Short mmCIF file of C-alpha atoms in Angstrom, two decimals:
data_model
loop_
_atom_site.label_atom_id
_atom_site.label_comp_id
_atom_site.label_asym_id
_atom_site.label_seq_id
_atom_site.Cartn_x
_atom_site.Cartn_y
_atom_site.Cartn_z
CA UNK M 1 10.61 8.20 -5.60
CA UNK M 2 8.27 6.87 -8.36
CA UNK M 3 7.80 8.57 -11.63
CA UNK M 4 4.29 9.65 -13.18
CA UNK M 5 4.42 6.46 -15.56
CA UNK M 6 5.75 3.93 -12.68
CA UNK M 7 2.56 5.41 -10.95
CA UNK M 8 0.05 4.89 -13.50
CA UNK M 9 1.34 1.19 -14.81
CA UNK M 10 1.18 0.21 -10.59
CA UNK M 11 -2.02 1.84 -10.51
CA UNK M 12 -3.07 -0.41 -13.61
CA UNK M 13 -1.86 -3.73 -11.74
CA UNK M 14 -3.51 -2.37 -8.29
CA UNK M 15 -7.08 -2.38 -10.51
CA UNK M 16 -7.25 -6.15 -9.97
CA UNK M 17 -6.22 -6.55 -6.30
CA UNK M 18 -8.30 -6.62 -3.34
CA UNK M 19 -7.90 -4.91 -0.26
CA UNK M 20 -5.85 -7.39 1.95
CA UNK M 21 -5.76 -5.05 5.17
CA UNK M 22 -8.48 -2.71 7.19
CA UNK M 23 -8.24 0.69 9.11
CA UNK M 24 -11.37 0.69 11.29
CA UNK M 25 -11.76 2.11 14.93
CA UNK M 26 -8.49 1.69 16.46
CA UNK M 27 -6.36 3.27 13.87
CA UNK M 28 -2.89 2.45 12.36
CA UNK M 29 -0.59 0.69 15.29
CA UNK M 30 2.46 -0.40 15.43
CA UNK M 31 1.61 -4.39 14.54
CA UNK M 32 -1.00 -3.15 11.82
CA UNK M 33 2.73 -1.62 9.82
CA UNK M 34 4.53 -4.60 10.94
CA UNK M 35 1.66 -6.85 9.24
CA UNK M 36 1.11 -4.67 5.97
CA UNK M 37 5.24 -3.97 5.74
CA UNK M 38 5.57 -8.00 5.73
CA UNK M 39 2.71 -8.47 3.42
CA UNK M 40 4.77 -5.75 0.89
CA UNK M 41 8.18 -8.15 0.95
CA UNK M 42 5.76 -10.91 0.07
CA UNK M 43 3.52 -9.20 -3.00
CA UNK M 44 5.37 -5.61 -3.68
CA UNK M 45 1.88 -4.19 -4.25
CA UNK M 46 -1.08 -4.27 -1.75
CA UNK M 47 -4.49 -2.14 -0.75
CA UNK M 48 -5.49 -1.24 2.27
CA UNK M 49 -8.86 -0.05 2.89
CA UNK M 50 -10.23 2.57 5.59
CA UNK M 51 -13.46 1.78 7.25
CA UNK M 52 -15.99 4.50 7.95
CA UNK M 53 -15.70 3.90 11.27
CA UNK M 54 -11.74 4.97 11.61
CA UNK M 55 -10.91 8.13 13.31
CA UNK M 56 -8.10 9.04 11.29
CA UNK M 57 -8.71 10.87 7.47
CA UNK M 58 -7.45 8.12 4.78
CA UNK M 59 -4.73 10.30 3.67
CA UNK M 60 -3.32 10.54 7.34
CA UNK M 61 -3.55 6.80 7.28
CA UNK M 62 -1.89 6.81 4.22
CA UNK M 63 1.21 8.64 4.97
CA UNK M 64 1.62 6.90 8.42
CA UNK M 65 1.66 3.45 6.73
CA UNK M 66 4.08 4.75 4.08
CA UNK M 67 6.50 6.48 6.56
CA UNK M 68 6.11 2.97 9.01
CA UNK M 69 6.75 0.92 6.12
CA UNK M 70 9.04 3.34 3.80
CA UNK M 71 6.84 2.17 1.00
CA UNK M 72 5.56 4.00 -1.73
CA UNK M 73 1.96 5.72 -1.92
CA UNK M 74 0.88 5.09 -5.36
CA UNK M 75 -2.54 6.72 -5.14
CA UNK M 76 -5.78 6.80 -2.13
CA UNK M 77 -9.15 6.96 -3.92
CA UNK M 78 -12.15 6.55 -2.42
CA UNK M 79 -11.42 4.69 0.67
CA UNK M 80 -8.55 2.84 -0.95
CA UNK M 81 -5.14 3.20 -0.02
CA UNK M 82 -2.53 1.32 -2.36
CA UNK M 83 0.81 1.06 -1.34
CA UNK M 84 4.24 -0.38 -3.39
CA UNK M 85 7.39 -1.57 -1.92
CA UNK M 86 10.54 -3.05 -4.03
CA UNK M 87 10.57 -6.89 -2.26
CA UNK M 88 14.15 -7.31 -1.26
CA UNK M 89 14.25 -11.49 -1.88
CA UNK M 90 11.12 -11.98 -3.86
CA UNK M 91 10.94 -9.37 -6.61
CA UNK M 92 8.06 -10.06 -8.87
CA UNK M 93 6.74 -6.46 -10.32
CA UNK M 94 9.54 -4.80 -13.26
CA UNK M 95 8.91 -1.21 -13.09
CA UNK M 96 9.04 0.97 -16.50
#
């Protein structure tokens, strides 16, 4: 479980990033966590953004990526889902 202040200094290094996945129509599937859980053992850190068109709410998307991935919701605002995971061989972010 993350702190308040390992929260808001990932939510500082999120500011930069863009969104390197998207939720639209068909929802979150199985290959969509496979995708976004091996994209979080190469950067630790990624965003996810939920098109207008998906069915599911954002924070339902949100928790069913972080459950499929056992990553860490650091914050969904707006559309904009970021999600942290500790990389197990390339660990790049030092948390506070």
């Amino acid at each position: 479980m993350l702190t308040g202040k390992q929260k808001r200094f990932l939510r500082s290094k999120a500011h930069h990033i863009h969104p390197i996945f998207q939720v639209g129509k068909g929802g979150v599937n199985e290959n969509m966590v496979k995708q976004v859980d091996e994209a979080l053992e190469a950067r630790e850190l990624i965003k996810v953004s939920v098109l207008q068109n998906c069915e599911d709410d954002k924070q339902t998307v949100a928790d069913e990526l972080s459950n499929g991935t056992k990553a860490e919701l650091v914050q969904v605002i707006g559309s904009t889902i970021v999600l942290y995971k500790e990389s197990i061989n390339q660990k790049r972010i030092q948390l506070p």
